[in-house]
XYZ file of C-alpha atoms in Angstrom:
556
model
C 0.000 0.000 0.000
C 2.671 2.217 1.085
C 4.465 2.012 -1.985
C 1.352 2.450 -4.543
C 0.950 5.958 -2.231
C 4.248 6.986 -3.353
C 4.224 6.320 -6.406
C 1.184 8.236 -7.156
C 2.543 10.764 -5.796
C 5.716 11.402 -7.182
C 3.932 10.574 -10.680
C 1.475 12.858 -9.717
C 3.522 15.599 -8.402
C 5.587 15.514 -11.715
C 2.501 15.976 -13.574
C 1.449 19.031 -11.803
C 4.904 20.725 -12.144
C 5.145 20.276 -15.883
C 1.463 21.479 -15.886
C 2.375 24.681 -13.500
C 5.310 25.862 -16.215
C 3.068 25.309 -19.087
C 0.058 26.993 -17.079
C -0.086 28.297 -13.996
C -3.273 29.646 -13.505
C -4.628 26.333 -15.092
C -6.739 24.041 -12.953
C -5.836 20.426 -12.795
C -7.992 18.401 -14.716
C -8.676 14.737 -14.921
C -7.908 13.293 -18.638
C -10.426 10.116 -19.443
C -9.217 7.347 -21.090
C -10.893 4.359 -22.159
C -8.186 2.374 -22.349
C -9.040 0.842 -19.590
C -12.732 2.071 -18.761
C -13.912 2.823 -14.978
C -15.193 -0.728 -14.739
C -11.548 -2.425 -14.862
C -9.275 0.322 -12.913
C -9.132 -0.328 -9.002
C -9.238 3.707 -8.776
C -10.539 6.776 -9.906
C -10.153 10.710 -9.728
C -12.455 13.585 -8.380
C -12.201 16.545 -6.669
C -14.135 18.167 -3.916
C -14.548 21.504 -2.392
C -14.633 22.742 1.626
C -16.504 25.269 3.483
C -13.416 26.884 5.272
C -13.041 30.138 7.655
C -10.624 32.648 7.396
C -10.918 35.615 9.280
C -8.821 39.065 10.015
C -6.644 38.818 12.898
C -5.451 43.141 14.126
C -1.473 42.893 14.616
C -0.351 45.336 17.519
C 2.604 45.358 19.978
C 5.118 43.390 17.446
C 8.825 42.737 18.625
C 10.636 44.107 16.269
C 14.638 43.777 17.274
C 15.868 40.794 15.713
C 14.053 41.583 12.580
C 15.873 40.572 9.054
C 16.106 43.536 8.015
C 15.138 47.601 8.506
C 12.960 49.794 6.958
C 13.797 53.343 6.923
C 11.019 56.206 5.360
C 7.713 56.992 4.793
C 5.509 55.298 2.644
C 1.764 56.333 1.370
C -0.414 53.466 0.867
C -3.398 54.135 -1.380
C -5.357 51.366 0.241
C -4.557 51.833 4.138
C -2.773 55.125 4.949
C 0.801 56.595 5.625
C 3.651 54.530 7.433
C 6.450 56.293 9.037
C 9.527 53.748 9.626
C 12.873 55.211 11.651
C 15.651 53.012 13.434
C 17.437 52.824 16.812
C 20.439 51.134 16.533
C 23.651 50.464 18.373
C 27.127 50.982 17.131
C 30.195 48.680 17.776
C 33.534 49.803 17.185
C 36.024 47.140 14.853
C 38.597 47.259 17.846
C 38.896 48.331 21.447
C 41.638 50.446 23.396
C 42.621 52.262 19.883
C 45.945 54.426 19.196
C 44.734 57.304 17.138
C 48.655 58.366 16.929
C 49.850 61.685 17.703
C 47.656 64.621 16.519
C 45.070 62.738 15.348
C 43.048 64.775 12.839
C 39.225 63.889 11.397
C 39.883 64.007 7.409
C 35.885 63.018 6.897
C 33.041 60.633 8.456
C 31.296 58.389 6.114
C 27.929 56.789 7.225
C 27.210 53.727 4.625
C 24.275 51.427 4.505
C 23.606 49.613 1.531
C 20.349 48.680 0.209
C 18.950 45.801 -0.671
C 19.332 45.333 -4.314
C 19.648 42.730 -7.224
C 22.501 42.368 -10.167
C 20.967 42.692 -13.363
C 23.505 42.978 -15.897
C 26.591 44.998 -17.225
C 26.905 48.552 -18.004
C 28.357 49.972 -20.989
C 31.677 50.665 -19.440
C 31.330 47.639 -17.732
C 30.501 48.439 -14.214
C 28.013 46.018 -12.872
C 24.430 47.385 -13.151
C 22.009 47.109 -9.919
C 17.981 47.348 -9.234
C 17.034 48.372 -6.084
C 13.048 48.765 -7.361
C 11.865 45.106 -5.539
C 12.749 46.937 -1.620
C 11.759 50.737 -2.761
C 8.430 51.499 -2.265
C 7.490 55.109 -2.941
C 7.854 56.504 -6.488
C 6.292 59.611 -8.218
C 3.600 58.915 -11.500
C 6.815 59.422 -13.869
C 8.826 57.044 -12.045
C 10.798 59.239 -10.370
C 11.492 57.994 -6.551
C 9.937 60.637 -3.994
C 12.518 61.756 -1.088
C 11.706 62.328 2.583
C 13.546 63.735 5.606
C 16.072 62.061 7.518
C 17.153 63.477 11.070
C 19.875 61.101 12.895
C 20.442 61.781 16.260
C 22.789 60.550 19.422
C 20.307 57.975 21.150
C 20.463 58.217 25.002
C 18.576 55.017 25.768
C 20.774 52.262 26.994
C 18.920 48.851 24.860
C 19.277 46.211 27.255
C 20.505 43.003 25.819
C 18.936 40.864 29.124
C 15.269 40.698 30.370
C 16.628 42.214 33.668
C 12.919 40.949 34.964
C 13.794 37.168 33.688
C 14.553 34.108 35.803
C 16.484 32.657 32.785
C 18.152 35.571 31.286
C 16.268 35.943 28.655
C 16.924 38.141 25.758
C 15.498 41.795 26.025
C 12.485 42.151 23.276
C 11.312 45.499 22.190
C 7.627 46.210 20.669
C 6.180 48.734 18.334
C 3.598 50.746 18.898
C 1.326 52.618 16.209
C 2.470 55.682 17.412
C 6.084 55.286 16.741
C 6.803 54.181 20.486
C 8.500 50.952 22.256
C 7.424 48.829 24.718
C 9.849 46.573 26.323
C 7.462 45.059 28.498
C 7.088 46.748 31.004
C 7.378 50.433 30.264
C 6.959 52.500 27.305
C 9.845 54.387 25.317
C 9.729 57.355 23.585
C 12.893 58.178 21.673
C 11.357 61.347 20.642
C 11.561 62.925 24.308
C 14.373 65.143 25.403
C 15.323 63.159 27.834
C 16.587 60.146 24.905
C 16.869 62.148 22.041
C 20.640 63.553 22.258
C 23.074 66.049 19.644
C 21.842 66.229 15.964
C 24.213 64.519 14.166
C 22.913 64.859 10.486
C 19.718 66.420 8.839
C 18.524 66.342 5.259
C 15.236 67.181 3.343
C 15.884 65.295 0.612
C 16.588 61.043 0.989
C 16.031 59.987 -2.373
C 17.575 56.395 -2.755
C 19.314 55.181 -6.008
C 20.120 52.276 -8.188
C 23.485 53.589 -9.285
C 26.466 52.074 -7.505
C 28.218 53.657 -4.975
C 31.858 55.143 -5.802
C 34.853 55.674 -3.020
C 37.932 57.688 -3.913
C 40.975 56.776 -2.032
C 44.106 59.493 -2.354
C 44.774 62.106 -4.676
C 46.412 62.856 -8.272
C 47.802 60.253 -9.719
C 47.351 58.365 -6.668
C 43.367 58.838 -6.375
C 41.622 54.733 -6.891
C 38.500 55.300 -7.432
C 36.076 51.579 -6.561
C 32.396 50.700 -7.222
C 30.324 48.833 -4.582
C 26.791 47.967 -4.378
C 23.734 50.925 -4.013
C 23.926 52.241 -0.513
C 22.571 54.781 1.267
C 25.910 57.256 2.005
C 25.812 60.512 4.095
C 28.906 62.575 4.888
C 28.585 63.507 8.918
C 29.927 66.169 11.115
C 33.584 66.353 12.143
C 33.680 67.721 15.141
C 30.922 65.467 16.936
C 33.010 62.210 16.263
C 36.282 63.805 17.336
C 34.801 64.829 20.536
C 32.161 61.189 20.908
C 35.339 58.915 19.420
C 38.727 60.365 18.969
C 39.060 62.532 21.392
C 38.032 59.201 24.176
C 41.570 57.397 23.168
C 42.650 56.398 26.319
C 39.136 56.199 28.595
C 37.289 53.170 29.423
C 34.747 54.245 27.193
C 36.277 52.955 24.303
C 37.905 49.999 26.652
C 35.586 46.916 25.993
C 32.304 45.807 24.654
C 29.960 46.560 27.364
C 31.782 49.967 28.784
C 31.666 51.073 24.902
C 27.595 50.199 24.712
C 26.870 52.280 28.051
C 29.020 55.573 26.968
C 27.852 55.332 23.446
C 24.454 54.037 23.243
C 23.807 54.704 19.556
C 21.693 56.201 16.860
C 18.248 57.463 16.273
C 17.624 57.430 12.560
C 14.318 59.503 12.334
C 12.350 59.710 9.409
C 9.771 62.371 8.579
C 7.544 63.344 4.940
C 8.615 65.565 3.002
C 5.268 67.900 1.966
C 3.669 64.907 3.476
C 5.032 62.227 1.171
C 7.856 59.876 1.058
C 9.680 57.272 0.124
C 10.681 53.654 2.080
C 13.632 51.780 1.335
C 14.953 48.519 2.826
C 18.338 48.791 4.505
C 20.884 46.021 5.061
C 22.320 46.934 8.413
C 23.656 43.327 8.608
C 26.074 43.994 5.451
C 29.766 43.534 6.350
C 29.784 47.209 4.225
C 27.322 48.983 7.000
C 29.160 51.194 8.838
C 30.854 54.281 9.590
C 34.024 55.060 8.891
C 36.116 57.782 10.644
C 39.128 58.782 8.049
C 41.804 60.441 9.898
C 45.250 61.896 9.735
C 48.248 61.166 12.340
C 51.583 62.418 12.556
C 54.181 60.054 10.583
C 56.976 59.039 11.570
C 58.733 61.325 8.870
C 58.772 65.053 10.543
C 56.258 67.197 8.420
C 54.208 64.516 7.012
C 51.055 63.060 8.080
C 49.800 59.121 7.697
C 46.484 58.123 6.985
C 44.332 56.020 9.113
C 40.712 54.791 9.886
C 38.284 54.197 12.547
C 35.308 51.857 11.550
C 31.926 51.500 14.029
C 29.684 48.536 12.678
C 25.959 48.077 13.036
C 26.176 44.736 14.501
C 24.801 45.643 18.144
C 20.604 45.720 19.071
C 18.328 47.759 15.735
C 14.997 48.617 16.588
C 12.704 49.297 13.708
C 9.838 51.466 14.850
C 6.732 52.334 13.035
C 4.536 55.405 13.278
C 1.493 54.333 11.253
C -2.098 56.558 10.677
C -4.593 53.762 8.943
C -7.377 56.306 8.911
C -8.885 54.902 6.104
C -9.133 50.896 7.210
C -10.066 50.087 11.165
C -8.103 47.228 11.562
C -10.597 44.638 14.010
C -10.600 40.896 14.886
C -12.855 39.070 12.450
C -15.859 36.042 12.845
C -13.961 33.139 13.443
C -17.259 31.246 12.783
C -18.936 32.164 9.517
C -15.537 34.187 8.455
C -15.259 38.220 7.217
C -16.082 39.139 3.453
C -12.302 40.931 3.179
C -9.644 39.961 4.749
C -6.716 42.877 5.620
C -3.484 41.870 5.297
C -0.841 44.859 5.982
C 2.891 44.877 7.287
C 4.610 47.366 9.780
C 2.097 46.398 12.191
C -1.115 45.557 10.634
C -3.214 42.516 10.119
C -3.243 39.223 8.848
C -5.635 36.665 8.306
C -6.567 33.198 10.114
C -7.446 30.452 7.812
C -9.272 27.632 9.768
C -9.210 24.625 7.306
C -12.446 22.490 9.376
C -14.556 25.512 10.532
C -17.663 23.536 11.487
C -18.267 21.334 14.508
C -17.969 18.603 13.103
C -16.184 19.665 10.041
C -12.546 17.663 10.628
C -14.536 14.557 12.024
C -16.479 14.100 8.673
C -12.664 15.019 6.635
C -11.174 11.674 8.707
C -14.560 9.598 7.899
C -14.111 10.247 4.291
C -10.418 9.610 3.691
C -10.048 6.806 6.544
C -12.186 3.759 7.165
C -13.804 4.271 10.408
C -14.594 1.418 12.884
C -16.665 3.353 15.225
C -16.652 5.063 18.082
C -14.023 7.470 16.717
C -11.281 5.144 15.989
C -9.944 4.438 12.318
C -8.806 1.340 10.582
C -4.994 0.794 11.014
C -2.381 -1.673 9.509
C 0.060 -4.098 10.859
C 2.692 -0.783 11.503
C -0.095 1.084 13.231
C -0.943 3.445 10.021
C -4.236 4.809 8.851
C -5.248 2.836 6.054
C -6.769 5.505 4.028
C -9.464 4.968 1.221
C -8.898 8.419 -0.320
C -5.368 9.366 -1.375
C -4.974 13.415 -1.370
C -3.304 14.228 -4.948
C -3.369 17.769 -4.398
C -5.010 20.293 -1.862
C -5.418 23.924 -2.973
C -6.335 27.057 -1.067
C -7.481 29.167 -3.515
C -7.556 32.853 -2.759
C -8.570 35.779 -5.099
C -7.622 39.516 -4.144
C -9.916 42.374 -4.175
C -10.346 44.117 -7.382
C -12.026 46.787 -6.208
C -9.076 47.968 -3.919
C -7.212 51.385 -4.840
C -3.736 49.528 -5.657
C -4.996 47.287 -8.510
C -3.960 49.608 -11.096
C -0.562 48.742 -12.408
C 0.763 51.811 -11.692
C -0.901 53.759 -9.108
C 1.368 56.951 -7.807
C 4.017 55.433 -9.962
C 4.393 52.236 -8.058
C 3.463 48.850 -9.361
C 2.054 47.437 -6.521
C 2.317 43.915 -5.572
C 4.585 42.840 -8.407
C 7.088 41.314 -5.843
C 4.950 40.782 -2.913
C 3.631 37.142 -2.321
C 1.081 35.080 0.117
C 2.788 33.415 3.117
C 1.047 30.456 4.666
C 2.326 29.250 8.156
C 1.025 26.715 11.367
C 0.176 29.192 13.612
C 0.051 26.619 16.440
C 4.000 26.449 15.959
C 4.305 29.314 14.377
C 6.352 27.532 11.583
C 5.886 26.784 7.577
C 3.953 23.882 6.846
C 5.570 20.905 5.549
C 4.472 21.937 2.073
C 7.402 24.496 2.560
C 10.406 22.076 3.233
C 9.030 19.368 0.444
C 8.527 22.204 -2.634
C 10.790 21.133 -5.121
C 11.740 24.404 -6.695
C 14.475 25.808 -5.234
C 14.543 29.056 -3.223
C 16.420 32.084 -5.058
C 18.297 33.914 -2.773
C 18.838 36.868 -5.642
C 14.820 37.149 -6.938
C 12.621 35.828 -3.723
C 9.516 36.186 -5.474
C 10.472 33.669 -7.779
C 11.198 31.283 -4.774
C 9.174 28.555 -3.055
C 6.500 28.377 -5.786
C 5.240 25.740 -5.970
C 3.732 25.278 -2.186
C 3.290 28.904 -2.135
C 2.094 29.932 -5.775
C 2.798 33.403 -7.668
C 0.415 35.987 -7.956
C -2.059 35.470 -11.526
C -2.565 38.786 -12.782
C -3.653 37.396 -16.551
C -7.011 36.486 -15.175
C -9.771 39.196 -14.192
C -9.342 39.016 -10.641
C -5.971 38.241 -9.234
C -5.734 35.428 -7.079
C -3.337 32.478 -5.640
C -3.189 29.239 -5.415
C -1.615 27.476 -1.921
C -0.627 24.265 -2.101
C -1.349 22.612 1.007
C -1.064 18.292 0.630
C 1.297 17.899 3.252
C -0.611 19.204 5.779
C -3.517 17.517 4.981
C -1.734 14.448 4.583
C -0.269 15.217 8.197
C -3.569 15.798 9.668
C -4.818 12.393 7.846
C -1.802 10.079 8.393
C -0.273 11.930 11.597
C -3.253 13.094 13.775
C -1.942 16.417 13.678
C -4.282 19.056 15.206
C -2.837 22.010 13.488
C -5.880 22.678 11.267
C -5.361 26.680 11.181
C -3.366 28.762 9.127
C -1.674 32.209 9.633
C -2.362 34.213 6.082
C 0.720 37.462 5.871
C 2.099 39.736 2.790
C 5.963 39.017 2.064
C 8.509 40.321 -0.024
C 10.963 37.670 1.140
C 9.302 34.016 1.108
C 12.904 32.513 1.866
C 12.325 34.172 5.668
C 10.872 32.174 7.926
C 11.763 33.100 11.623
C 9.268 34.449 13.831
C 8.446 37.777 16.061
C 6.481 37.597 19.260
C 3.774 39.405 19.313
C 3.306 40.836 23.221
C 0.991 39.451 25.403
C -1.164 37.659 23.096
C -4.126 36.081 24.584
C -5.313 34.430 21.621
C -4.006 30.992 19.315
C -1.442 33.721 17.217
C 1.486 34.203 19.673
C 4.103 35.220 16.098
C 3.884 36.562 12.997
C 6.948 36.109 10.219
C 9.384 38.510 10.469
C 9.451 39.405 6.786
C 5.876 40.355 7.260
C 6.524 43.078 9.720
C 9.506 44.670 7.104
C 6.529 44.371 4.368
C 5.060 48.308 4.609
C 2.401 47.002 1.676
C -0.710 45.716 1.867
C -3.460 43.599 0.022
C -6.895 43.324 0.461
C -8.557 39.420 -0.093
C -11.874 38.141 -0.818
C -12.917 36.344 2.749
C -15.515 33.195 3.523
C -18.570 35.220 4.789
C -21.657 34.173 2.783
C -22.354 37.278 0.696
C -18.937 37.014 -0.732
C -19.777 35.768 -4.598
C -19.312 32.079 -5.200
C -16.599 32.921 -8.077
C -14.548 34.988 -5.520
C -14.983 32.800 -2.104
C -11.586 31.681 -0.730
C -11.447 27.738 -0.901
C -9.939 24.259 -0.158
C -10.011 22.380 -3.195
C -8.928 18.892 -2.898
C -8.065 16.407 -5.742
C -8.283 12.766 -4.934
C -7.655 9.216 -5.563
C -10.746 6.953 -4.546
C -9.681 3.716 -3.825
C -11.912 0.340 -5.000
C-alpha cells in the first residue's frame, strides 16, 4: 500500500509541475481514457470543495529587534494610509583600546548602509548594473522615486541586551507601537523625548535612494583609486561630533571593551519624517559587512612634516529597533468572525493585520474530513495496519487554497502613484500553532532564489495570476492535509501574511497575546504594503470565495 501511495505521488507531483510551467493559472484536470474504462481500474479521480473560515486577525505590539532587516522612510499606501519607519540602533567599534597616533586629525566621516538590491547585468563601461526597485516602495507617477527627511540623532537610551525581569536571562524584546513608540514590556519608550533624544548629528530634506552604484575615492592625483560597490545609502557627517564622541576618548574606558563602549555610546536614532507629506521607504541592510561608519583620519608620521592616513570603523552589529509610526485612517483594523468568516480579509505589514485560515470551521467539520479519507470502525477510531498506520481509502493528490484579491481595492492599477504594486509581494502560509511553515514548505521542489525571492518557493506557495480578471493564488497545502490524515496532527489553522521575502521564515512575538497567534513572520513586519482578499462570509460571490479544493484518488 505504502508504496502504490508513493508512487502516485511522485507521478502525480511531476505531472502538476510540468502542468504549472506550461500553465499556472490552469486548474488540474482529470484526462479520461478508455483504455481501460472505470469498470476495470481499481481507482478513480475527483475533486471536492470545503466550506473553510478565514478571518482578520489586528497585529499590535510586534517585537521588532531581531528583525531581518530595517525599513527606513515613509511610505503612502493608497489602500490603508501613511507609514512612518525610523531606526534605533547600536554601534560597535572594529577594535577596542585604539591608538589614534599623535595629533590625530578627522579628514571626513562616512555613514554607509547599503540597500537591498539585485545584479541585473553589465553597463556599458562595464561596471556592474544594480535594481534596487523590488525593496523601494514610494515613487512619483513618472517614475521618479519621492525623497523624505532624515534626522539622525545621538540615542540616550541604553537597549538592554537581558530581560533584567527574567529568571532565565532571557533576551530583552522590544515592541512597536502605532504611534512610533517601544514597549519593552514593562514600560513604554519614547525616543522622541528630550530626555533620549541627544546632539543632531545629520539632517537632510531630501533622501532619495538610487540604483546607481556607490563610488569611493581613495588618495589624490595620480594616486586617487577610485572603486564601485553595491547601491547604498551614504551621508557625509559632522567632524567635530566624532572627534569629541570617538577620537578625542583614546585612552578612557569608554572605548575599553564591549559593554563599557555600549553604556558611553548608546547609539543612533535614525528619524524619518515626509517631506510635503510624502515619502519614500527603502529597505536597509544593516547586517552587510559594508554597513558602517568610517572615521578617516590623519596622524603624525613618523617622517617630521608629514602626516599618515588612518581609519576608525563603528559597525551596526549591536541591538536595531525598527519602529513604526502608522495613521490607517482609512481601514479600522478589528478581529474578524472566526465562525462564519469576514467578506475581506486585511493583510498589511509594519504592524497591521493578517488573516486566520481555519481549514475544518464547522463542529464537526474535521470529524467528517477523517470519515471520508479513513475507514472508520466506530466510536471514533480508524482502521490501522500491521505498523499502526491509517489505512486511508482516499489518497490526497493535491489540496489547494485558492484565494482571489480584491479588485475593487485602490492599488490594482498597475501603476498607481508610480508604483506597481504587488509585483514582488507574495502570500505566506504558516502553522500558527507552531508558528512555523507547513511541511508543504520544506518538500517544494523548486528551489529558493536567494537573488529574486519572489520567484522562490513556488510551488507550495504559488505566484500571484494577474492574466485572469481578478488576481488570485493558489496554496498548495497536501502535506498538511496528509499530516492531519496520516499523523493526527491538530494544526488545522493557518496564519495568512504579505511578504517580499518568502525565503524568511523566523518568527516575532507578538506581546501578550491572549489568543491561538502568539508570532507573525518577520518578513511580514519589514513588508510596509498591503493587500486586500476576498474572505468566507456568505455574501462574498461564489466565483470569488476563498477555498480548499482537494483532488483525490478513490480507492476500490
Amino acid at each position: 500500500m505504502k508504496k502504490t501511495i508513493k508512487a502516485l505521488k511522485f507521478s502525480l507531483v511531476f505531472s502538476l509541475l510540468l502542468a504549472s510551467f506550461l500553465a499556472c493559472d490552469k486548474d488540474f484536470s482529470v484526462i479520461e481514457s478508455n483504455v481501460l474504462g472505470e469498470q476495470n481500474a481499481n481507482f478513480f479521480t475527483d475533486s471536492v470543495s470545503f466550506q473553510i473560515a478565514a478571518y482578520n486577525k489586528k497585529l499590535e505590539a510586534l517585537q521588532i529587534n531581531g528583525l531581518s532587516s530595517t525599513l527606513l522612510g515613509v511610505y503612502n499606501d493608497p489602500a490603508y494610509g501613511q507609514t512612518i519607519a525610523s531606526i534605533v540602533t547600536q554601534l560597535v567599534p572594529s577594535t577596542y583600546a585604539p591608538d589614534f597616533g599623535d595629533n590625530p586629525v578627522i579628514d571626513s566621516v562616512i555613514l554607509t548602509i547599503p540597500y537591498f538590491n539585485r545584479i541585473t547585468g553589465t553597463n556599458e563601461d562595464g561596471s556592474t548594473k544594480y535594481t534596487i526597485l523590488d525593496s523601494l516602495y514610494g515613487r512619483k507617477s513618472d517614475g521618479s522615486v519621492k525623497q523624505f527627511k532624515l534626522y539622525i540623532y545621538q540615542n540616550k537610551y541604553l537597549i538592554r541586551d537581558i530581560d533584567p525581569f527574567s529568571n532565565t536571562n532571557e533576551r530583552q524584546n522590544y515592541f512597536s507601537k502605532a504611534d512610533g513608540t517601544v514597549l519593552n514590556g514593562s514600560s513604554n519608550i519614547n525616543f522622541d523625548s528630550p530626555s533620549l533624544k541627544g546632539n543632531l548629528v545629520y539632517a537632510t530634506d531630501s533622501i532619495v535612494p538610487s540604483s546607481n552604484p556607490t563610488k569611493t575615492s581613495i588618495g589624490t592625483g595620480t594616486n586617487k583609486v577610485t572603486t564601485q560597490s553595491a547601491p547604498a545609502l551614504r551621508i557625509k557627517l559632522q567632524n567635530p561630533f566624532w572627534k569629541t564622541a570617538i577620537i578625542d576618548q583614546e585612552g578612557s574606558s569608554s572605548l575599553s571593551s564591549a559593554s563599557e563602549f555600549s553604556n558611553y555610546f548608546r547609539g543612533l536614532y535614525f528619524k524619518a519624517e515626509p517631506f510635503n507629506g510624502d515619502g519614500n521607504m527603502i529597505l536597509l541592510n544593516l547586517a552587510s559587512t559594508n554597513a558602517n561608519i568610517t572615521i578617516y583620519y590623519s596622524k603624525d608620521s613618523s617622517v617630521a612634516g608629514e602626516k599618515t592616513q588612518a581609519s576608525y570603523v563603528l559597525r551596526f552589529t549591536g541591538n536595531i529597533l525598527n519602529t513604526f509610526n502608522n495613521d490607517y485612517s482609512t481601514v479600522p483594523f478589528l478581529n474578524g468572525d472566526r465562525t462564519t468568516g469576514d467578506e475581506k480579509l486585511y493583510l498589511k505589514g509594519t504592524e497591521g493585520s493578517m488573516a486566520v485560515v481555519d481549514l475544518f470551521s464547522g463542529a464537526n467539520a474535521l470529524e467528517t474530513f477523517l470519515n471520508d479519507y479513513r475507514i472508520p470502525i466506530g466510536n471514533g477510531n480508524y482502521k490501522k495496519d500491521a505498523n499502526g498506520n491509517y489505512i486511508l481509502k482516499r489518497l490526497i493528490n493535491d489540496a489547494q487554497l485558492i484565494v482571489y484579491e480584491d479588485e475593487t481595492m485602490p492599488t490594482q492599477a498597475k501603476y498607481t502613484n508610480g508604483d506597481d504594486y504587488h509585483k514582488y509581494d507574495r502570500l505566506y502560509a504558516y502553522d500558527i500553532k507552531n508558528n512555523i511553515p507547513v511541511d508543504d514548505y520544506s518538500s517544494d521542489p523548486t528551489v529558493n532564489n536567494t537573488s529574486a525571492p519572489y520567484f522562490s518557493t513556488y510551488f507550495h506557495l504559488g505566484l500571484r495570476n494577474t492574466n485572469a480578471a481578478v488576481s488570485k493564488y493558489k496554496i498548495h497545502l497536501t502535506e498538511h492535509l496528509n499530516n492531519i490524515l496520516l499523523r493526527d496532527s491538530t494544526n488545522t489553522k493557518l496564519g495568512l501574511t504579505l511578504s517580499s521575502n518568502v525565503n524568511l521564515v523566523g518568527n516575532a512575538k507578538i506581546l501578550n497575546s491572549t489568543d491561538e497567534v502568539t508570532s507573525v513572520p518577520t518578513v511580514s513586519i519589514i513588508t510596509p504594503r498591503g493587500t486586500r482578499l476576498y474572505g468566507t462570509k456568505s455574501n462574498v460571490p461564489a466565483n470569488r470565495k476563498m477555498k480548499l479544493k482537494i483532488f483525490y484518488t478513490n480507492t476500490k
